[in-house]
PDB file of C-alpha atoms in Angstrom:
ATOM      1  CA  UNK A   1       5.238  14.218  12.000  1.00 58.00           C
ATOM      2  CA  UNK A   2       8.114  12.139  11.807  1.00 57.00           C
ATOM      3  CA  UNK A   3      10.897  12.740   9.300  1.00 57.00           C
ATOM      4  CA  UNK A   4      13.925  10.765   8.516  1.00 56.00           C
ATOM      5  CA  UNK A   5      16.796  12.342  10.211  1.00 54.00           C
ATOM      6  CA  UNK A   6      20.494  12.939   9.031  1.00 55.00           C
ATOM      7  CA  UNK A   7      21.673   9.940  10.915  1.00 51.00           C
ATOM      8  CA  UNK A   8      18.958   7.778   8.978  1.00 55.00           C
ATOM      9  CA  UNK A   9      19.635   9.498   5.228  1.00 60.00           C
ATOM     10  CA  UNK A  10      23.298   7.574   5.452  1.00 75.00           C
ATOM     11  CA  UNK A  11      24.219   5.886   1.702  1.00 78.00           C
ATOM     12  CA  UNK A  12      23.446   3.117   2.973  1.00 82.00           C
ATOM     13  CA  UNK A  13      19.994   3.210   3.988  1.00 85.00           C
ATOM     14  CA  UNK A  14      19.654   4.687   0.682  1.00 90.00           C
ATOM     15  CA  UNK A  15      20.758   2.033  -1.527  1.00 91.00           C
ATOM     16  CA  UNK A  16      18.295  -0.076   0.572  1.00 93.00           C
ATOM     17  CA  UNK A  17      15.586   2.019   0.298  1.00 95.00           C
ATOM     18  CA  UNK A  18      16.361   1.946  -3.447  1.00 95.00           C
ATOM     19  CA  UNK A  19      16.701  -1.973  -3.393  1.00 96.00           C
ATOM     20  CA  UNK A  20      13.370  -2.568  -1.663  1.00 97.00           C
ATOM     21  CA  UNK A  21      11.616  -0.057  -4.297  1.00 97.00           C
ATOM     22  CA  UNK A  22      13.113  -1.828  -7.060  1.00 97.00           C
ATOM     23  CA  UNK A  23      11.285  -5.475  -5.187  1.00 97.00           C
ATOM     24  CA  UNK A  24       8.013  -3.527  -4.403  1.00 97.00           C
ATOM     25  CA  UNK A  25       8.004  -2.568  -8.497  1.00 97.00           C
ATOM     26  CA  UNK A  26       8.846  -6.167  -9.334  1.00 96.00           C
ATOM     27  CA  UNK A  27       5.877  -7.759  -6.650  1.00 97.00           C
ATOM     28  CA  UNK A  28       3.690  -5.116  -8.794  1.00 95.00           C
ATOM     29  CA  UNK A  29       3.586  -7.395 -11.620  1.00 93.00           C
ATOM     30  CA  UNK A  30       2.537 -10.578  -9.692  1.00 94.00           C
ATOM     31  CA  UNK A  31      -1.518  -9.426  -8.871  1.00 93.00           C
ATOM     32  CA  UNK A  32      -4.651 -11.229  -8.872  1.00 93.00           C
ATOM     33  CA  UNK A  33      -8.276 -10.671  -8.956  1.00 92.00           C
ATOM     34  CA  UNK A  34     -10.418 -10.723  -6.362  1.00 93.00           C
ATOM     35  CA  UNK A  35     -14.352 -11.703  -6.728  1.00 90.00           C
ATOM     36  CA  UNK A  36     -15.716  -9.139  -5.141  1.00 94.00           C
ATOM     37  CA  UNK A  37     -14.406  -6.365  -6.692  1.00 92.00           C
ATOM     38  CA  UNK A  38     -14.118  -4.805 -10.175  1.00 88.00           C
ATOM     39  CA  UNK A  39     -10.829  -6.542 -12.428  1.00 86.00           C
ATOM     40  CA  UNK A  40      -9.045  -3.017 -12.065  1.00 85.00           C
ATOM     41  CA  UNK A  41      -8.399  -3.564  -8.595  1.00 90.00           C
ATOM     42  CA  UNK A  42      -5.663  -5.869  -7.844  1.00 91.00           C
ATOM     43  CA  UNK A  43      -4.231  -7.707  -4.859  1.00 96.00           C
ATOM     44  CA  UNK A  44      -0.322  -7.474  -4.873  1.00 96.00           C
ATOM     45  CA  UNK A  45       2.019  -7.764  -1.887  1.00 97.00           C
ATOM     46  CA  UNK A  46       4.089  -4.986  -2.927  1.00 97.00           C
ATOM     47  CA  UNK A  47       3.319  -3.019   0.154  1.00 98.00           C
ATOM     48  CA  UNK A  48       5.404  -5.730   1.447  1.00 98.00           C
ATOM     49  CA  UNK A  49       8.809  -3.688   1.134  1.00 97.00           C
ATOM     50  CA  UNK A  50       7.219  -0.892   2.072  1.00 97.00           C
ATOM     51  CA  UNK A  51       6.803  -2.066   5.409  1.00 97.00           C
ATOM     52  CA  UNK A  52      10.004  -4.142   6.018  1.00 96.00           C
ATOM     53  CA  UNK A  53      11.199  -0.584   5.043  1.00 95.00           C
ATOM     54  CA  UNK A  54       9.708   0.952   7.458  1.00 96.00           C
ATOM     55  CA  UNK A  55      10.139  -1.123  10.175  1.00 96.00           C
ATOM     56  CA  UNK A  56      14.263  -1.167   9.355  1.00 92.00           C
ATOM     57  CA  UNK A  57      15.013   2.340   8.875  1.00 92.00           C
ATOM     58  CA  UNK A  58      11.807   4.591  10.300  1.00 92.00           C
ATOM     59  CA  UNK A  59       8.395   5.411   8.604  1.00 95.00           C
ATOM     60  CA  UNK A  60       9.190   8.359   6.543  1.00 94.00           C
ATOM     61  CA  UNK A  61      11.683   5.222   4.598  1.00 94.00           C
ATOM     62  CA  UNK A  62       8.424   2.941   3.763  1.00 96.00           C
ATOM     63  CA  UNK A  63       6.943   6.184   2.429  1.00 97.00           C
ATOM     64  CA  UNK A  64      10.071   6.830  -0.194  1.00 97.00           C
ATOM     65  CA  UNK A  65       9.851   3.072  -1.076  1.00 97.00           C
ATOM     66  CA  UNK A  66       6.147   3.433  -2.010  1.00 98.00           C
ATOM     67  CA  UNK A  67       7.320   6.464  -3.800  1.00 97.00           C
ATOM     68  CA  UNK A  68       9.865   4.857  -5.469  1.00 97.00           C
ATOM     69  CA  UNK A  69       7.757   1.667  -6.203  1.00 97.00           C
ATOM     70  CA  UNK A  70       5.025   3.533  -8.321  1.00 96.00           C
ATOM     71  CA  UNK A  71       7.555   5.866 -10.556  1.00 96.00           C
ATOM     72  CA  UNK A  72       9.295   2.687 -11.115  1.00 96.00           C
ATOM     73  CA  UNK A  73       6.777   1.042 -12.464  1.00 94.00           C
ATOM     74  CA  UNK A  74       5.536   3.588 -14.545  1.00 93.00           C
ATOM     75  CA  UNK A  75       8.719   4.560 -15.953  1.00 93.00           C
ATOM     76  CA  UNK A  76       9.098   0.537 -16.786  1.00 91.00           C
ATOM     77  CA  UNK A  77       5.995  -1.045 -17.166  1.00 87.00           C
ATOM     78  CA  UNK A  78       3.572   2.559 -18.053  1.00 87.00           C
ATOM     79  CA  UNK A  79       0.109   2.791 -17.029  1.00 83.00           C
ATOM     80  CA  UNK A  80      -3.399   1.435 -17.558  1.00 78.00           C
ATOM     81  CA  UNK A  81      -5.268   3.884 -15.256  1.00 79.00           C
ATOM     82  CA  UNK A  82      -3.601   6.911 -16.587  1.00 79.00           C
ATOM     83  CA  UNK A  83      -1.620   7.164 -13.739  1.00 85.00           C
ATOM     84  CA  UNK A  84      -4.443   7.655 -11.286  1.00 87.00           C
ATOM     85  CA  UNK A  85      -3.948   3.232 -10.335  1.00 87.00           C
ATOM     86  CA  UNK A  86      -0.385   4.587  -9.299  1.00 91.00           C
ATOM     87  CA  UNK A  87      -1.472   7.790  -7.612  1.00 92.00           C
ATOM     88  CA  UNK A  88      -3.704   5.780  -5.918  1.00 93.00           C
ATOM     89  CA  UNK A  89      -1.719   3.290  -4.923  1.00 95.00           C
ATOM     90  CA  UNK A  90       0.913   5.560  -3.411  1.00 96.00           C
ATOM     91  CA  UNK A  91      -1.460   7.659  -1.265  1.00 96.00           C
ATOM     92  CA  UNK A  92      -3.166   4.110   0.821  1.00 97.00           C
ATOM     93  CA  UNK A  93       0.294   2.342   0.539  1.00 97.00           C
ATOM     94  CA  UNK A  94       1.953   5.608   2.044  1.00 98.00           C
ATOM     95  CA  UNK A  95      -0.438   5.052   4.533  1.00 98.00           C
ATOM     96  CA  UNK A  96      -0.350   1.706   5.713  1.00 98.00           C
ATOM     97  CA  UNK A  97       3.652   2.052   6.123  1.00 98.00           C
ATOM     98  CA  UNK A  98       3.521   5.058   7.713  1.00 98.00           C
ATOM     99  CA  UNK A  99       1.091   4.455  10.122  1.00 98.00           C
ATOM    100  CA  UNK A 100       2.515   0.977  10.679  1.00 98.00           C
ATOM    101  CA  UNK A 101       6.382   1.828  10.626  1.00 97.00           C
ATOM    102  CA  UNK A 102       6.151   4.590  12.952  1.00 97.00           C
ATOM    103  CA  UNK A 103       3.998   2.937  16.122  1.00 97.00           C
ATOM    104  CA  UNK A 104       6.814  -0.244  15.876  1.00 95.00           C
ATOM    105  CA  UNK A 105       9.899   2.612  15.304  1.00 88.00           C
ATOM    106  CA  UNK A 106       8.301   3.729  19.098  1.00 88.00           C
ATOM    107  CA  UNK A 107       9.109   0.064  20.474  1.00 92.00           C
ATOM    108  CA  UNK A 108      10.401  -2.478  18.318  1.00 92.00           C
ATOM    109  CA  UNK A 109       8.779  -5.379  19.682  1.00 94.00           C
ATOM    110  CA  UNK A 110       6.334  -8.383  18.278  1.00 94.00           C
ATOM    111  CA  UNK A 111       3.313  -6.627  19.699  1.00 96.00           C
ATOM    112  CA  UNK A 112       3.779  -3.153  18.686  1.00 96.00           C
ATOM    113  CA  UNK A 113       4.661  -4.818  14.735  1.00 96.00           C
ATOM    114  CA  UNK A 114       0.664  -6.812  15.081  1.00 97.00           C
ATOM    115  CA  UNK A 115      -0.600  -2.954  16.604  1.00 97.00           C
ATOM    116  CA  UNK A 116       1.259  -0.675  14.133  1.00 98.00           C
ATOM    117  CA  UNK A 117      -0.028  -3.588  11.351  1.00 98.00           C
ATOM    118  CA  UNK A 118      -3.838  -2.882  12.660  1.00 98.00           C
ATOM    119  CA  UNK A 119      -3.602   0.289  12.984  1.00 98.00           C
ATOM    120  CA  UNK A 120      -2.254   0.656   9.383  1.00 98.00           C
ATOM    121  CA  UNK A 121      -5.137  -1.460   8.384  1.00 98.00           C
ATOM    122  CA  UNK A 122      -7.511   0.115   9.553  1.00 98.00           C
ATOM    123  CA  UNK A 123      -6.227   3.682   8.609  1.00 98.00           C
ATOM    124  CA  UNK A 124      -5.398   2.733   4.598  1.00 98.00           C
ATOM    125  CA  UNK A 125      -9.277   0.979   4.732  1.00 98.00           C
ATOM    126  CA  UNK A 126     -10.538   4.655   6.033  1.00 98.00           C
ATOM    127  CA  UNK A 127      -8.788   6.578   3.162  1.00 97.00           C
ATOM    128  CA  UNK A 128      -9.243   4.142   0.273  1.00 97.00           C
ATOM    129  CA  UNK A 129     -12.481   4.933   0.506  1.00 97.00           C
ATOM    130  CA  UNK A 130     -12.927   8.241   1.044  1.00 97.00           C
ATOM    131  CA  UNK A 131     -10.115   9.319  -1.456  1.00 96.00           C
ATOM    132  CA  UNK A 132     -11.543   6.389  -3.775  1.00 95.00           C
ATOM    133  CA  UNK A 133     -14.959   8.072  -3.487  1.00 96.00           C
ATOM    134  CA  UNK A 134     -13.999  11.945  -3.781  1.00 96.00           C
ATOM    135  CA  UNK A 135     -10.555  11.962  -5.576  1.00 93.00           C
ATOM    136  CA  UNK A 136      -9.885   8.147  -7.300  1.00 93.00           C
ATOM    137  CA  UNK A 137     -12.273   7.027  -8.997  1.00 93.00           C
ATOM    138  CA  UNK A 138     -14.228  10.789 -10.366  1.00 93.00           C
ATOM    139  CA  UNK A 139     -10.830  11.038 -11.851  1.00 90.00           C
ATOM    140  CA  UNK A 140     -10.626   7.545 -13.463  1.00 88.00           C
ATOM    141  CA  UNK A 141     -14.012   8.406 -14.805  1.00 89.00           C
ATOM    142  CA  UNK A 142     -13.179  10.996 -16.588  1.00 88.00           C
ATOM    143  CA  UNK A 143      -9.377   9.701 -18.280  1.00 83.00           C
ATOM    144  CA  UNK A 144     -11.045   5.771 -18.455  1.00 84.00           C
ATOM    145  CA  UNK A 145     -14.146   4.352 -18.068  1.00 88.00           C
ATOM    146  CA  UNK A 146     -17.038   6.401 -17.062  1.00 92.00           C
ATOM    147  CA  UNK A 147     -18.694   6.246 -13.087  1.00 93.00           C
ATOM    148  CA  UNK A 148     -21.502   4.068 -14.086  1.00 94.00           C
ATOM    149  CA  UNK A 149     -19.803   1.655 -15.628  1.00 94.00           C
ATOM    150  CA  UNK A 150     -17.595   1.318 -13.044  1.00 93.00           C
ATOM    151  CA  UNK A 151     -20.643   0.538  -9.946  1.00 96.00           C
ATOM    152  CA  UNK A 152     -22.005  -1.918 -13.525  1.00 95.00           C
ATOM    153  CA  UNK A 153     -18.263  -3.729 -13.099  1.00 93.00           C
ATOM    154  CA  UNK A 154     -18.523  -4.272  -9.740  1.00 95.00           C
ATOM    155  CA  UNK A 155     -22.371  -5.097  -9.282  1.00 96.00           C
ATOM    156  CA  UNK A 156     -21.568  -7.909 -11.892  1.00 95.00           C
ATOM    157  CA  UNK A 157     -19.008 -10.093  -9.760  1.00 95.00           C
ATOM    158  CA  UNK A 158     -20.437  -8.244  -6.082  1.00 96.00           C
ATOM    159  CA  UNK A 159     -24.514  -8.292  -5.936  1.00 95.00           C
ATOM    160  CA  UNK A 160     -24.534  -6.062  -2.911  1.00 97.00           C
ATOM    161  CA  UNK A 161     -23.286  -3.275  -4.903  1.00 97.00           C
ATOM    162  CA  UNK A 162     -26.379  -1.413  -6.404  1.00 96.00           C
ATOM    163  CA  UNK A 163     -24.448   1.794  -6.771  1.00 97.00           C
ATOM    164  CA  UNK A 164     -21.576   4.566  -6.251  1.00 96.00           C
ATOM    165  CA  UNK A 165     -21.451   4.337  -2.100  1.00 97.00           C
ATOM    166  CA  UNK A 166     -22.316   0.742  -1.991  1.00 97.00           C
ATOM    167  CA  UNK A 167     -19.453   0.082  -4.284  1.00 97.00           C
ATOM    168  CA  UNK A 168     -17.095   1.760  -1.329  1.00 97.00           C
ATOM    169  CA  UNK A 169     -18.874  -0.220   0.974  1.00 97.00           C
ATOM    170  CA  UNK A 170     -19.122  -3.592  -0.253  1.00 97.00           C
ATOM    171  CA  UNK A 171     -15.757  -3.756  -2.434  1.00 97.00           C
ATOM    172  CA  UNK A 172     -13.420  -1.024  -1.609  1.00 97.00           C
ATOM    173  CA  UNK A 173     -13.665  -1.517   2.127  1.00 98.00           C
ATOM    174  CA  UNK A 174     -13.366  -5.271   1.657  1.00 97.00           C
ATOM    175  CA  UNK A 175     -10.872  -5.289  -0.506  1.00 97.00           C
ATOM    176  CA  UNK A 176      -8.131  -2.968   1.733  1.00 98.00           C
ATOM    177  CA  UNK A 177      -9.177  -4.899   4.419  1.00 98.00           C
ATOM    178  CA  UNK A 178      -8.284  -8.386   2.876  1.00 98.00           C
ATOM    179  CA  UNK A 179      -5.287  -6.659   1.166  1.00 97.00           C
ATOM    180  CA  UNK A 180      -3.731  -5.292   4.210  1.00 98.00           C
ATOM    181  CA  UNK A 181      -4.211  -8.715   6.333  1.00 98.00           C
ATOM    182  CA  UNK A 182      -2.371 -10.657   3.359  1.00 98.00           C
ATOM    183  CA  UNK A 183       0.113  -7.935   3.111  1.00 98.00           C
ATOM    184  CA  UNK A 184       0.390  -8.001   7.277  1.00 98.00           C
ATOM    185  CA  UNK A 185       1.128 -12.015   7.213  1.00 97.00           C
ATOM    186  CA  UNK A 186       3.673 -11.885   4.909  1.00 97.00           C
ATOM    187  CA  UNK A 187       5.252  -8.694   6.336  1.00 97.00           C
ATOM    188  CA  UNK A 188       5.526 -10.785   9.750  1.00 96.00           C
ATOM    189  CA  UNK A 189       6.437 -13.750   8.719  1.00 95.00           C
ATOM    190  CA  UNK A 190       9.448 -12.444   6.462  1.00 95.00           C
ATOM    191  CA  UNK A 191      10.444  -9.327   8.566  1.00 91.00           C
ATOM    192  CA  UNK A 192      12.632 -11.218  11.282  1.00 87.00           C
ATOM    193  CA  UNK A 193      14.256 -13.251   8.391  1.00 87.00           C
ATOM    194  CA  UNK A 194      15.651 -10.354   6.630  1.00 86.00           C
ATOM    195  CA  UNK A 195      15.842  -7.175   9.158  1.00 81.00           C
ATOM    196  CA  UNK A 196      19.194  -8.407  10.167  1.00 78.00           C
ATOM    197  CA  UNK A 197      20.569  -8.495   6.563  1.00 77.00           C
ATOM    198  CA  UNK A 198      19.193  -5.093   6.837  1.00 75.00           C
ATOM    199  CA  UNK A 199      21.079  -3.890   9.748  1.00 69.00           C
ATOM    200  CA  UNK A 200      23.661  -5.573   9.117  1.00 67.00           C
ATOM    201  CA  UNK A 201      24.313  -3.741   5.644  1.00 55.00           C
TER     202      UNK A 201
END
C-alpha cells in the first residue's frame, strides 16, 4: 500500500492538499441530475482535485483531499443524507484517486494518466455498487427514505429498474461509469495546465 512519505508531507504539499480540498468542497455545490438515476444522486466534478492531487504529489494525497472535501462540506454546507451522501462519497472518490494516482505516480506519462483513469473507473464502478448495495443505501433507508421507495425513485425516471439489484445495475453502475468518464476528461484536459503551478509551489 502506498503511503505518503516524509519527503512528500513537506508544508507545502500540505497547503496544496488543503487548497485543492477547499476547490473539491466548492465543485460540490455545482451538481446536476442525471435521468437515469434517482435526484439524490448527483454528478459533480469534484473528484476533479482529487485526482490532479494525486497525480502531483502521490495517491495517498488525492485520498486526504477527498477526505478533506467531504468534512468541508459538511462542516459548511451540513448534510441531506445524514452524512451517509458524504460517507459515500469519500469511500468511491477515495477510490478512483487512489487507484488512478498511484498507476501514473509509477510512470508519469500520457498513457499511464488514460490507464490509471480506467482503471480507477472501473474500480470506483465495482465498489459503488457493492458498498451501495450492502452498506449505502440499507443505511440511508433507515436515517431517510425507506428501501422501497428508493427502487420507486429510480423506476420512475429509469424503466429498467423493477427492483433493489436492478437499481445497482441499471443506475448505480451507469451512473459511476458516466461520472468517472466526465470526471476523467476534465482531469486530462486541466492536469497539464496546472501541475506545473503545482510543482512549482
Amino acid at each position: 500500500m502506498y503511503t505518503l512519505s516524509r519527503e512528500e508531507l513537506t508544508t507545502r504539499n500540505l497547503v496544496k492538499i488543503s487548497v485543492l480540498g477547499a476547490i473539491g468542497m466548492i465543485l460540490m455545490f455545482f451538481d446536476l441530475s442525471v435521468g437515469f438515476a434517482p435526484p439524490f444522486l448527483k454528478l459533480d466534478i469534484s473528484d476533479m482535485p482529487g485526482l490532479i492531487g494525486a497525480f502531483a504529489m502521490g495517491p495517498m494525497a488525492g485520498v486526504i483531499i477527498q477526505f478533506l472535501k467531504n468534512i468541508l462540506s459538511l462542516l459548511i454546507e451540513g448534510t441531506a443524507t445524514g452524512g451517509v451522501g458524504e460517507l459515500s462519497n469519500f469511500i468511491v472518490g477515495s477510490v478512483f484517486v487512489y487507484s488512478a494516482g498511484f498507476i501514473y505516480y509509477k510512470k508519469k506519462d500520457y498513457l499511464h494518466a488514460v490507464i490509471g483513469l480506467g482503471i480507477g473507473i472501473v474500480l470506483m464502478t465495482l465498489v459503488a455498487s457493492l458498498s451501495n448495495y450492502f452498506i449505502v443505501f440499507p443505511l440511508y433507508s433507515k436515517v431517510m427514505i425507506p428501501l422501497d421507495k428508493i427502487v420507486e425513485m429510480a423506476a420512475s425516471v429509469n424503466t429498467f429498474v423493477v427492483d433493489y439489484k436492478t437499481l445497482i445495475l441499471y443506475a448505480v453502475v451507469p451512473f459511476n461509469l458516466l461520472k468517472g468518464l466526465v470526471v476523467s476528461a476534465v482531469t486530462l484536459l486541466l492536469y497539464k495546465r496546472v501541475s506545473p503551478i503545482l510543482h512549482k509551489y
